[in-house]
Coordinates of C-alpha atoms in Angstrom, one line a residue:
M1 CA 24.5 1.1 14.2
T2 CA 25.8 4.7 14.2
S3 CA 23.2 7.4 14.5
R4 CA 22.4 9.7 11.7
P5 CA 23.8 13.3 11.6
S6 CA 21.7 15.9 13.3
L7 CA 21.1 19.1 11.6
S8 CA 21.2 21.1 14.8
D9 CA 20.7 20.1 18.4
S10 CA 18.5 23.1 18.9
D11 CA 16.2 21.9 16.1
H12 CA 15.1 18.8 17.9
P13 CA 12.6 19.1 20.7
T14 CA 12.5 16.5 23.5
P15 CA 11.5 13.1 21.9
S16 CA 7.9 12.1 22.3
R17 CA 6.9 9.2 24.5
S18 CA 5.4 6.2 22.9
G19 CA 3.9 3.1 24.4
N20 CA 7.4 1.6 24.9
G21 CA 9.3 4.7 26.1
F22 CA 10.7 7.6 24.2
V23 CA 10.8 7.4 20.4
K24 CA 12.4 10.1 18.4
R25 CA 10.3 10.9 15.4
E26 CA 11.2 13.1 12.4
I27 CA 9.7 13.7 9.0
L28 CA 11.8 14.7 6.0
I29 CA 10.1 16.1 2.8
N30 CA 12.0 16.2 -0.4
G31 CA 9.8 18.3 -2.7
G32 CA 10.1 18.8 -6.5
P33 CA 8.0 19.6 -9.5
R34 CA 8.0 16.0 -10.8
E35 CA 8.2 14.0 -7.5
T36 CA 7.6 14.5 -3.8
R37 CA 9.1 12.1 -1.4
V38 CA 8.3 11.9 2.3
A39 CA 10.5 9.9 4.8
I40 CA 9.4 9.1 8.3
L41 CA 12.2 8.3 10.8
E42 CA 11.9 6.7 14.2
D43 CA 15.0 6.7 16.4
D44 CA 17.1 7.8 13.4
R45 CA 15.9 4.8 11.3
L46 CA 13.8 5.1 8.1
V47 CA 10.4 3.4 8.7
E48 CA 8.1 4.8 6.0
L49 CA 8.7 6.2 2.6
L50 CA 5.8 7.9 0.6
V51 CA 6.2 8.9 -3.0
D52 CA 3.9 11.1 -5.0
R53 CA 4.2 11.9 -8.7
P54 CA 1.9 13.8 -11.0
D55 CA 1.8 10.9 -13.4
H56 CA 0.7 8.5 -10.6
R57 CA -1.5 10.5 -8.3
R58 CA -3.0 8.8 -5.3
I59 CA -6.8 8.5 -5.4
V60 CA -7.6 7.1 -1.9
G61 CA -10.1 9.5 -0.4
D62 CA -11.3 10.9 -3.7
I63 CA -15.1 11.1 -3.9
Y64 CA -16.9 10.3 -7.2
L65 CA -20.5 10.3 -8.4
G66 CA -20.5 6.7 -9.7
K67 CA -22.8 4.7 -11.9
V68 CA -23.6 1.0 -11.1
E69 CA -22.5 -1.1 -14.0
A70 CA -23.2 -4.5 -12.7
V71 CA -24.7 -6.1 -9.6
L72 CA -23.4 -9.5 -8.6
P73 CA -25.7 -11.1 -5.9
G74 CA -23.5 -14.2 -5.7
I75 CA -20.6 -12.3 -4.1
Q76 CA -22.8 -9.5 -2.5
A77 CA -21.0 -6.8 -4.6
A78 CA -21.4 -4.4 -7.4
F79 CA -19.1 -2.8 -10.0
V80 CA -19.3 1.0 -10.2
D81 CA -18.0 3.1 -13.0
I82 CA -16.1 6.1 -11.6
G83 CA -14.4 7.1 -14.8
H84 CA -11.3 5.1 -14.5
E85 CA -10.0 2.3 -16.8
K86 CA -11.4 -0.4 -14.6
S87 CA -14.7 -0.3 -12.7
A88 CA -14.5 0.0 -8.9
F89 CA -15.6 -2.8 -6.5
L90 CA -18.3 -2.0 -4.0
H91 CA -19.2 -4.6 -1.4
A92 CA -22.6 -4.7 0.4
S93 CA -20.9 -4.2 3.7
D94 CA -19.8 -0.7 2.5
L95 CA -23.4 0.3 1.9
L96 CA -25.3 -0.7 5.0
E97 CA -26.2 0.4 8.5
P98 CA -25.7 -1.6 11.7
D99 CA -28.5 -2.1 14.3
E100 CA -28.8 0.6 16.9
D101 CA -27.3 -1.6 19.6
E102 CA -24.3 -2.7 17.5
E103 CA -20.8 -1.6 18.5
P104 CA -19.3 0.9 16.1
G105 CA -16.9 -0.7 13.6
E106 CA -13.8 0.6 11.8
N107 CA -14.2 2.8 8.8
G108 CA -11.3 4.1 6.8
D109 CA -9.3 6.0 9.5
E110 CA -7.1 3.3 10.9
D111 CA -6.9 4.6 14.4
E112 CA -10.4 5.5 14.9
E113 CA -13.6 4.0 16.3
A114 CA -16.2 4.8 13.7
P115 CA -19.8 5.8 14.4
P116 CA -22.5 3.6 12.8
P117 CA -23.3 4.8 9.2
Q118 CA -26.7 5.7 7.9
P119 CA -27.7 4.5 4.4
P120 CA -26.4 6.6 1.6
P121 CA -29.0 8.3 -0.6
G122 CA -30.0 6.6 -3.8
P123 CA -33.0 6.5 -6.1
D124 CA -33.8 2.8 -5.3
R125 CA -33.9 2.9 -1.5
S126 CA -37.7 2.8 -1.4
R127 CA -37.6 -0.6 -3.1
R128 CA -36.3 -2.3 0.0
K129 CA -38.9 -4.4 1.7
R130 CA -39.6 -4.0 5.4
G131 CA -37.6 -6.5 7.4
N132 CA -37.9 -8.2 10.8
G133 CA -38.4 -5.9 13.7
D134 CA -40.5 -3.5 11.6
R135 CA -37.4 -1.7 10.3
P136 CA -38.4 1.3 8.1
S137 CA -38.1 1.0 4.4
G138 CA -34.8 2.2 3.0
E139 CA -32.8 1.5 6.2
F140 CA -30.0 -0.9 5.7
R141 CA -27.6 -2.9 7.9
Q142 CA -23.8 -2.8 7.6
R143 CA -21.6 -5.8 7.9
E144 CA -22.4 -9.4 9.0
V145 CA -21.9 -9.2 12.7
S146 CA -22.6 -11.8 15.3
G147 CA -24.0 -14.2 12.7
R148 CA -26.5 -11.8 11.2
K149 CA -26.7 -12.0 7.4
L150 CA -26.5 -9.2 4.9
P151 CA -29.5 -8.5 2.8
E152 CA -29.4 -9.2 -1.0
I153 CA -27.4 -6.4 -2.7
S154 CA -29.7 -6.7 -5.6
E155 CA -32.5 -5.3 -3.4
I156 CA -30.4 -2.2 -2.7
L157 CA -28.6 -1.4 -6.0
K158 CA -29.8 -1.6 -9.6
K159 CA -27.8 -1.4 -12.8
G160 CA -27.6 2.2 -13.9
Q161 CA -28.2 3.6 -10.4
V162 CA -26.1 6.7 -9.6
L163 CA -24.6 7.3 -6.1
P164 CA -21.7 9.0 -4.5
V165 CA -18.8 6.7 -3.5
Q166 CA -15.3 7.2 -2.0
V167 CA -12.2 5.3 -2.9
T168 CA -10.8 3.3 0.0
K169 CA -8.2 1.2 -1.9
E170 CA -6.3 2.0 -5.1
P171 CA -6.2 -0.3 -8.1
I172 CA -3.7 -3.1 -7.4
S173 CA -2.3 -5.5 -10.1
T174 CA -5.3 -6.5 -12.3
K175 CA -8.0 -5.3 -9.8
G176 CA -9.7 -2.0 -9.9
S177 CA -10.1 0.3 -7.0
R178 CA -12.4 -0.4 -4.0
V179 CA -15.0 2.1 -3.0
T180 CA -17.5 2.7 -0.2
A181 CA -20.8 4.6 -0.1
Q182 CA -20.0 5.5 3.6
I183 CA -18.3 8.7 2.8
S184 CA -15.9 10.3 5.4
L185 CA -14.3 13.7 5.4
P186 CA -11.1 13.8 7.5
G187 CA -10.1 17.0 9.4
R188 CA -7.2 17.6 11.7
F189 CA -9.1 16.6 14.9
L190 CA -12.3 15.1 13.6
V191 CA -13.6 12.8 10.8
Y192 CA -17.0 13.8 9.6
M193 CA -19.3 11.0 8.3
P194 CA -22.5 12.5 6.8
Y195 CA -24.3 9.2 6.7
A196 CA -23.6 8.3 10.3
S197 CA -25.6 9.1 13.4
R198 CA -23.3 9.0 16.4
V199 CA -20.0 10.3 17.8
G200 CA -17.1 7.8 18.0
I201 CA -13.8 8.2 19.8
S202 CA -10.4 7.0 18.7
R203 CA -9.5 3.7 20.3
K204 CA -6.1 5.1 21.2
I205 CA -7.7 7.5 23.6
D206 CA -8.1 4.9 26.4
N207 CA -9.0 7.2 29.4
R208 CA -12.7 6.7 30.1
E209 CA -13.2 10.2 31.6
Q210 CA -11.4 11.8 28.6
R211 CA -13.5 9.8 26.1
A212 CA -16.7 10.7 27.9
R213 CA -15.7 14.4 28.0
L214 CA -14.8 14.5 24.3
R215 CA -18.0 12.7 23.3
E216 CA -20.2 15.1 25.2
M217 CA -18.3 18.2 23.9
V218 CA -18.4 17.2 20.3
S219 CA -22.0 15.9 20.4
G220 CA -23.1 19.2 21.7
L221 CA -21.5 21.1 18.8
L222 CA -22.9 18.9 16.0
P223 CA -26.3 20.0 14.7
E224 CA -29.0 17.4 15.1
G225 CA -29.4 15.2 12.1
A226 CA -26.1 16.4 10.5
G227 CA -24.4 13.1 10.6
G228 CA -21.7 11.5 12.8
L229 CA -18.1 12.3 13.8
I230 CA -15.0 10.5 14.9
V231 CA -12.8 12.2 17.4
R232 CA -9.2 11.5 16.3
T233 CA -6.2 10.7 18.6
V234 CA -4.6 14.1 18.2
A235 CA -7.8 15.7 19.6
E236 CA -6.8 15.1 23.2
G237 CA -6.6 18.5 24.9
V238 CA -8.2 20.4 22.0
T239 CA -10.5 23.2 23.0
E240 CA -14.2 23.5 22.2
E241 CA -13.5 26.4 19.9
H242 CA -11.1 24.3 17.8
F243 CA -13.8 21.6 17.5
R244 CA -16.5 24.2 16.6
R245 CA -14.3 25.7 13.8
E246 CA -13.5 22.3 12.3
I247 CA -17.1 21.0 12.4
T248 CA -18.2 24.2 10.6
A249 CA -15.5 23.7 8.0
L250 CA -16.3 20.0 7.4
L251 CA -20.1 20.7 7.2
N252 CA -19.4 23.4 4.6
Q253 CA -17.1 21.1 2.7
W254 CA -19.9 18.5 2.5
K255 CA -22.4 21.1 1.3
K256 CA -20.0 22.0 -1.6
I257 CA -19.8 18.3 -2.5
K258 CA -23.6 17.9 -2.5
R259 CA -24.0 21.1 -4.5
K260 CA -21.5 19.8 -7.1
Q261 CA -23.4 16.5 -7.2
F262 CA -26.6 18.4 -7.8
Y263 CA -25.2 20.2 -10.8
V264 CA -23.3 17.3 -12.3
R265 CA -25.3 16.3 -15.4
K266 CA -23.8 12.9 -16.1
A267 CA -22.0 10.2 -14.0
P268 CA -19.3 9.2 -13.6
A269 CA -17.8 12.5 -12.3
L270 CA -15.2 13.6 -9.7
L271 CA -16.9 15.4 -6.8
Q272 CA -14.0 15.9 -4.3
R273 CA -10.2 15.3 -4.6
E274 CA -8.3 14.2 -1.5
A275 CA -5.7 16.5 -0.1
S276 CA -2.1 16.4 -1.6
L277 CA 0.4 14.0 -0.1
T278 CA 2.1 16.7 1.9
R279 CA -1.1 18.3 3.2
G280 CA -2.7 14.9 4.0
L281 CA 0.5 13.8 5.9
I282 CA 0.5 17.0 8.0
R283 CA -3.2 16.5 8.8
D284 CA -2.9 12.8 9.7
V285 CA 0.6 12.3 11.1
F286 CA 2.3 15.5 12.2
S287 CA 1.5 16.1 15.8
D288 CA 3.3 16.8 19.1
K289 CA 4.6 13.2 18.9
V290 CA 6.7 14.3 16.0
D291 CA 9.9 16.1 17.1
S292 CA 10.7 17.9 13.9
L293 CA 9.9 18.2 10.2
F294 CA 12.5 19.2 7.6
V295 CA 11.5 20.3 4.1
D296 CA 13.9 21.3 1.3
N297 CA 11.3 23.2 -0.7
R298 CA 10.2 26.7 0.3
D299 CA 6.8 26.5 -1.4
V300 CA 6.0 23.2 0.3
Q301 CA 7.2 24.7 3.7
Q302 CA 4.8 27.7 3.2
E303 CA 1.9 25.3 2.3
I304 CA 2.6 23.5 5.6
L305 CA 2.8 26.7 7.7
D306 CA -0.4 28.1 6.2
Y307 CA -2.2 24.9 7.1
L308 CA -0.8 24.8 10.6
D309 CA -1.9 28.5 11.1
D310 CA -5.5 27.3 10.9
V311 CA -5.3 24.0 12.8
D312 CA -2.3 23.9 15.2
P313 CA -0.1 27.0 15.3
E314 CA 2.0 25.6 18.2
L315 CA 3.6 23.1 15.8
K316 CA 5.0 25.7 13.4
D317 CA 8.2 25.9 15.3
R318 CA 9.0 22.3 14.5
V319 CA 8.9 22.9 10.8
K320 CA 12.3 23.7 9.5
L321 CA 13.5 24.7 6.0
Y322 CA 16.6 22.7 5.0
Q323 CA 19.0 24.8 2.9
G324 CA 22.2 22.7 3.1
E325 CA 24.4 22.1 0.0
M326 CA 24.1 18.3 0.5
P327 CA 20.7 16.9 -0.6
L328 CA 18.4 16.4 2.4
F329 CA 18.1 12.6 2.1
D330 CA 21.9 12.3 1.7
K331 CA 22.4 14.3 4.8
Y332 CA 20.3 11.7 6.7
E333 CA 22.0 8.8 4.9
I334 CA 18.8 7.2 3.7
E335 CA 19.2 7.2 -0.1
G336 CA 21.1 3.9 0.2
E337 CA 18.3 2.4 2.3
I338 CA 15.8 3.5 -0.4
S339 CA 17.8 1.7 -3.0
G340 CA 17.8 -1.4 -0.9
L341 CA 14.0 -1.5 -0.7
F342 CA 14.0 -3.2 -4.1
R343 CA 16.3 -6.0 -3.2
P344 CA 14.9 -9.2 -1.7
R345 CA 17.7 -9.7 0.9
V346 CA 17.8 -7.6 4.1
D347 CA 20.8 -8.1 6.4
L348 CA 20.3 -8.2 10.1
P349 CA 22.8 -6.6 12.6
T350 CA 24.3 -9.9 13.9
G351 CA 24.8 -11.5 10.5
G352 CA 21.4 -13.1 9.9
S353 CA 19.2 -12.1 7.0
L354 CA 15.6 -11.8 5.7
V355 CA 14.6 -12.8 2.2
I356 CA 11.4 -11.0 1.2
Q357 CA 9.5 -12.3 -1.8
P358 CA 6.1 -10.8 -2.9
T359 CA 3.9 -13.1 -5.0
E360 CA 0.5 -12.9 -6.5
A361 CA -1.2 -14.6 -3.5
L362 CA 1.0 -13.6 -0.5
V363 CA 4.3 -12.2 0.7
S364 CA 6.8 -14.8 2.0
I365 CA 9.6 -13.7 4.4
D366 CA 12.3 -16.2 5.2
V367 CA 14.6 -15.8 8.2
N368 CA 18.2 -17.1 8.0
T369 CA 20.9 -17.2 10.7
G370 CA 23.7 -16.5 8.1
R371 CA 27.1 -16.3 9.6
Y372 CA 25.9 -15.7 13.1
T373 CA 26.1 -19.1 14.9
G374 CA 26.6 -18.0 18.5
R375 CA 29.0 -19.8 20.9
K376 CA 27.4 -22.5 23.0
D377 CA 23.6 -22.4 23.2
P378 CA 21.9 -22.9 19.8
E379 CA 18.5 -22.0 21.1
K380 CA 19.8 -18.6 22.4
T381 CA 21.4 -17.9 19.0
I382 CA 18.1 -18.7 17.2
L383 CA 16.1 -16.6 19.6
R384 CA 18.3 -13.6 19.2
T385 CA 18.2 -13.9 15.4
N386 CA 14.4 -14.3 15.4
L387 CA 13.9 -11.3 17.7
E388 CA 16.0 -9.2 15.4
A389 CA 14.1 -10.5 12.5
A390 CA 10.7 -9.7 14.1
R391 CA 11.8 -6.1 14.6
E392 CA 13.1 -5.8 11.0
I393 CA 10.0 -7.5 9.5
A394 CA 7.7 -4.9 11.1
R395 CA 9.9 -2.1 9.7
Q396 CA 10.2 -3.6 6.2
L397 CA 6.5 -4.1 5.9
R398 CA 6.0 -0.4 6.6
L399 CA 8.9 0.7 4.4
R400 CA 7.9 -1.4 1.4
D401 CA 4.2 -0.9 2.0
L402 CA 3.5 -4.6 1.7
G403 CA 0.0 -5.8 2.4
G404 CA -2.4 -8.7 2.2
I405 CA -1.4 -12.1 3.5
I406 CA 2.1 -12.4 4.8
V407 CA 3.9 -15.6 6.0
C408 CA 7.0 -15.2 8.1
D409 CA 9.2 -18.3 8.3
F410 CA 11.2 -17.9 11.5
I411 CA 13.9 -20.3 12.5
D412 CA 12.5 -23.2 14.5
M413 CA 12.5 -22.8 18.3
E414 CA 12.1 -25.6 20.7
T415 CA 10.5 -23.8 23.7
R416 CA 7.0 -22.3 23.7
S417 CA 8.2 -19.3 25.7
N418 CA 10.7 -18.3 23.1
R419 CA 8.1 -18.6 20.3
D420 CA 5.8 -16.3 22.4
R421 CA 8.6 -13.8 22.9
V422 CA 9.2 -13.5 19.1
L423 CA 5.4 -13.1 18.5
Q424 CA 5.2 -10.4 21.2
E425 CA 8.2 -8.6 19.7
L426 CA 6.6 -8.6 16.3
R427 CA 3.3 -7.4 17.6
T428 CA 4.9 -4.7 19.6
H429 CA 6.7 -3.2 16.6
L430 CA 3.6 -3.7 14.4
G431 CA 1.8 -1.5 16.9
R432 CA 3.6 1.5 15.5
D433 CA 2.2 0.8 12.0
R434 CA -0.5 3.1 10.8
A435 CA -2.0 0.3 8.7
R436 CA -4.2 -2.3 10.4
T437 CA -2.2 -5.5 11.1
R438 CA -3.0 -8.9 12.7
A439 CA -0.4 -11.5 13.6
M440 CA -1.4 -15.1 14.4
A441 CA 0.4 -17.4 16.9
V442 CA 3.6 -19.1 15.9
S443 CA 2.9 -22.4 14.2
E444 CA 4.6 -25.7 15.0
L445 CA 6.7 -25.1 11.9
G446 CA 8.0 -21.8 13.3
M447 CA 5.9 -19.7 10.9
I448 CA 3.8 -16.7 11.7
E449 CA 0.8 -15.9 9.5
M450 CA -0.3 -12.3 9.5
T451 CA -2.3 -9.8 7.5
R452 CA -1.6 -6.1 6.8
Q453 CA -4.1 -3.7 5.4
R454 CA -3.4 -3.0 1.7
I455 CA -4.7 0.4 0.6
R456 CA -2.4 1.0 -2.4
P457 CA 0.2 -0.9 -4.4
S458 CA 3.5 -1.5 -2.7
L459 CA 6.6 0.6 -3.6
H460 CA 7.9 -2.3 -5.5
A461 CA 4.8 -2.4 -7.7
T462 CA 4.6 1.4 -8.3
M463 CA 8.3 2.1 -8.9
T464 CA 9.4 -0.9 -10.9
T465 CA 8.2 -2.8 -14.0
D466 CA 8.7 -6.3 -15.3
C467 CA 12.1 -7.0 -16.8
P468 CA 11.7 -7.1 -20.6
T469 CA 14.2 -10.1 -20.7
C470 CA 12.7 -12.4 -18.1
T471 CA 9.1 -10.8 -18.1
G472 CA 9.2 -10.5 -14.3
S473 CA 10.2 -14.0 -13.4
G474 CA 13.8 -13.1 -12.5
R475 CA 15.0 -16.1 -14.5
V476 CA 16.1 -16.8 -18.1
F477 CA 16.9 -20.0 -19.9
R478 CA 20.4 -21.4 -19.8
P479 CA 22.4 -21.5 -23.1
E480 CA 22.1 -25.3 -23.4
V481 CA 18.3 -24.9 -23.1
V482 CA 18.3 -22.2 -25.8
A483 CA 20.3 -24.6 -28.0
R484 CA 17.6 -27.2 -27.6
R485 CA 14.8 -24.7 -28.5
I486 CA 16.8 -23.7 -31.6
E487 CA 17.2 -27.3 -32.7
R488 CA 13.5 -28.0 -32.3
S489 CA 12.6 -24.9 -34.2
L490 CA 14.9 -25.8 -37.1
R491 CA 13.3 -29.3 -37.2
R492 CA 10.0 -27.6 -37.8
V493 CA 11.5 -25.5 -40.6
G494 CA 12.6 -28.8 -42.3
H495 CA 9.2 -30.3 -41.9
A496 CA 7.5 -27.3 -43.5
K497 CA 9.8 -27.4 -46.5
R498 CA 9.3 -23.7 -47.2
E499 CA 12.8 -22.3 -46.5
K500 CA 16.0 -22.8 -48.4
A501 CA 18.3 -20.6 -46.5
L502 CA 18.1 -19.0 -43.0
T503 CA 20.2 -16.6 -40.9
L504 CA 20.1 -17.5 -37.2
R505 CA 20.7 -14.5 -34.9
L506 CA 21.3 -15.2 -31.2
H507 CA 23.0 -13.8 -28.1
P508 CA 26.9 -13.9 -28.1
E509 CA 26.9 -16.1 -24.9
V510 CA 24.7 -18.7 -26.6
A511 CA 26.8 -18.5 -29.8
L512 CA 29.9 -19.1 -27.7
Y513 CA 28.3 -22.1 -26.0
L514 CA 27.4 -23.6 -29.4
L515 CA 30.9 -23.0 -30.7
E516 CA 32.7 -24.5 -27.7
E517 CA 30.3 -27.2 -26.5
E518 CA 28.2 -28.3 -29.5
A519 CA 30.2 -27.2 -32.6
K520 CA 28.7 -29.9 -34.8
L521 CA 25.0 -29.2 -33.9
L522 CA 24.0 -26.5 -36.4
P523 CA 25.9 -28.0 -39.5
S524 CA 24.4 -31.4 -38.8
V525 CA 20.8 -30.1 -38.4
G526 CA 21.2 -27.9 -41.5
R527 CA 22.2 -30.9 -43.6
S528 CA 19.4 -33.1 -42.2
I529 CA 16.7 -30.5 -43.0
G530 CA 18.1 -29.3 -46.3
V531 CA 18.5 -25.7 -45.2
S532 CA 21.6 -23.5 -45.6
L533 CA 22.3 -21.9 -42.1
D534 CA 24.3 -18.8 -41.4
T535 CA 24.8 -17.9 -37.7
R536 CA 25.3 -14.3 -36.5
D537 CA 25.8 -13.3 -32.9
D538 CA 23.9 -10.1 -31.8
P539 CA 24.7 -8.4 -28.5
M540 CA 21.4 -6.6 -28.7
M541 CA 19.5 -9.8 -28.3
H542 CA 18.3 -11.1 -24.9
L543 CA 20.2 -14.0 -23.5
D544 CA 17.5 -16.6 -24.2
E545 CA 16.2 -15.0 -27.5
F546 CA 16.9 -16.0 -31.1
R547 CA 15.6 -15.0 -34.4
L548 CA 15.2 -16.9 -37.7
M549 CA 15.6 -14.7 -40.8
S550 CA 14.7 -16.0 -44.3
R551 CA 17.3 -15.4 -46.9
P552 CA 17.7 -13.5 -49.1
S553 CA 14.5 -11.5 -48.3
G554 CA 15.5 -10.9 -44.7
R555 CA 12.0 -11.7 -43.5
D556 CA 11.6 -12.7 -39.9
V557 CA 10.0 -16.1 -39.7
T558 CA 10.7 -16.9 -36.1
E559 CA 7.0 -16.9 -35.0
Q560 CA 6.2 -19.5 -37.6
Y561 CA 8.6 -22.0 -36.3
A562 CA 9.8 -21.2 -32.8
V563 CA 8.9 -23.6 -29.9
G564 CA 9.2 -23.3 -26.2

């Protein structure tokens, strides 16, 4: 594959080192009043696309004052009204606190080790009975860990109760958003968790001495009883003064939220809106591991520079304003790739292909060798195709933002070592994904089952809608099937004995089929049912659509007689 054109050799600092050597990383931002698009490139290949539009604003990270609408003890969950069309889902595990000796779990920020959360405030906390171990009233436990059971959610929440919650997953398909009561406020270097009690360190900081140093430094800066913190990956090498400034800013931000909550007269209400796509991306992704950032909008560039002034001035030199005549995404030759994201087939370099099919329950990915058959050793041919497929699958999952259960049907391999190589290749490239992923071992059928964290609907779901002709199935009835449906519908007309004359409107292709293949059908049916039939082709009709119009009134009677 040819590399993409470079804007200027001097614009690109030395590529950053990843776990597998040097990876060149770039961010492109195409900003406009109606849409902002962000492309993330690794080694000149598009790996992530983020789109933000005013009519479809992202809500993950927003904080609301919610009102409990229903408590469902059977599934240990509650539905909370946050002012959206559908109530938000709140599980008991997002309310509760682990025991003191429990290892911290993950919470929201994908790369981080979260401190244990304290119970969020609520008017019904005092109703909780004292449990084993003389636990104080109102203190709760988090997730079911090591076989310990969660308490009844009905003992914690009551219908009509008001509490602050934060969105962790956007509405997807027919489901509402998911929320947590364990609120977190992300900063550049730290994540502040007001209901937590300890300091956690990012799992990607693996040096023990560094972890201990950061924990000690940050713990000393956080006021006693103020909550907990997560030290983020980008915080390596950050000075104590940087931490002090950010802790102060995060504490002040939380005070504003609490102040707004106090003055809100009625729930539901929005308490805090998450940062814009651009600002959030700079906060969470743009670091010294990114070689350059190009933006084609001067206002967006200034917003980025102003933010970096406060948090990381050394990165300002990597932010470049693109002013070329050719659109930025065309310059990097990625518009074609973006268009391809909505097609199921993805071609591999050596001639194989992937077929990606999202369904309601899971995403299926099929690997095919295509025209690549190798020369002598079939196992080598299959291994090479599967390795290529593993790399491309990891990339496509990020690009299309596919989540949930994913089943990858690789080509069958005979040797265990080759299956392990493919699995390792997939896991290696999934390691670059910001979303949480888990790939299981290759099955005897050559399939890998995996999961990927789903925070928001995929690009396919947010940027497309069901086809009005096939209603999203991708299939329409053949002309001969439409002919049978018309015949059955006309038999109903004859049985009802209410119509004397009808006009049949149908698609030209179906009309041509009837004329060439079944020319005697309609005259014969018309005579047998005693109805005068007039046929009209209509290019505005869908291929498998037809209409029955009563004559002479012109009234549409299709719904009375049509059959499937």
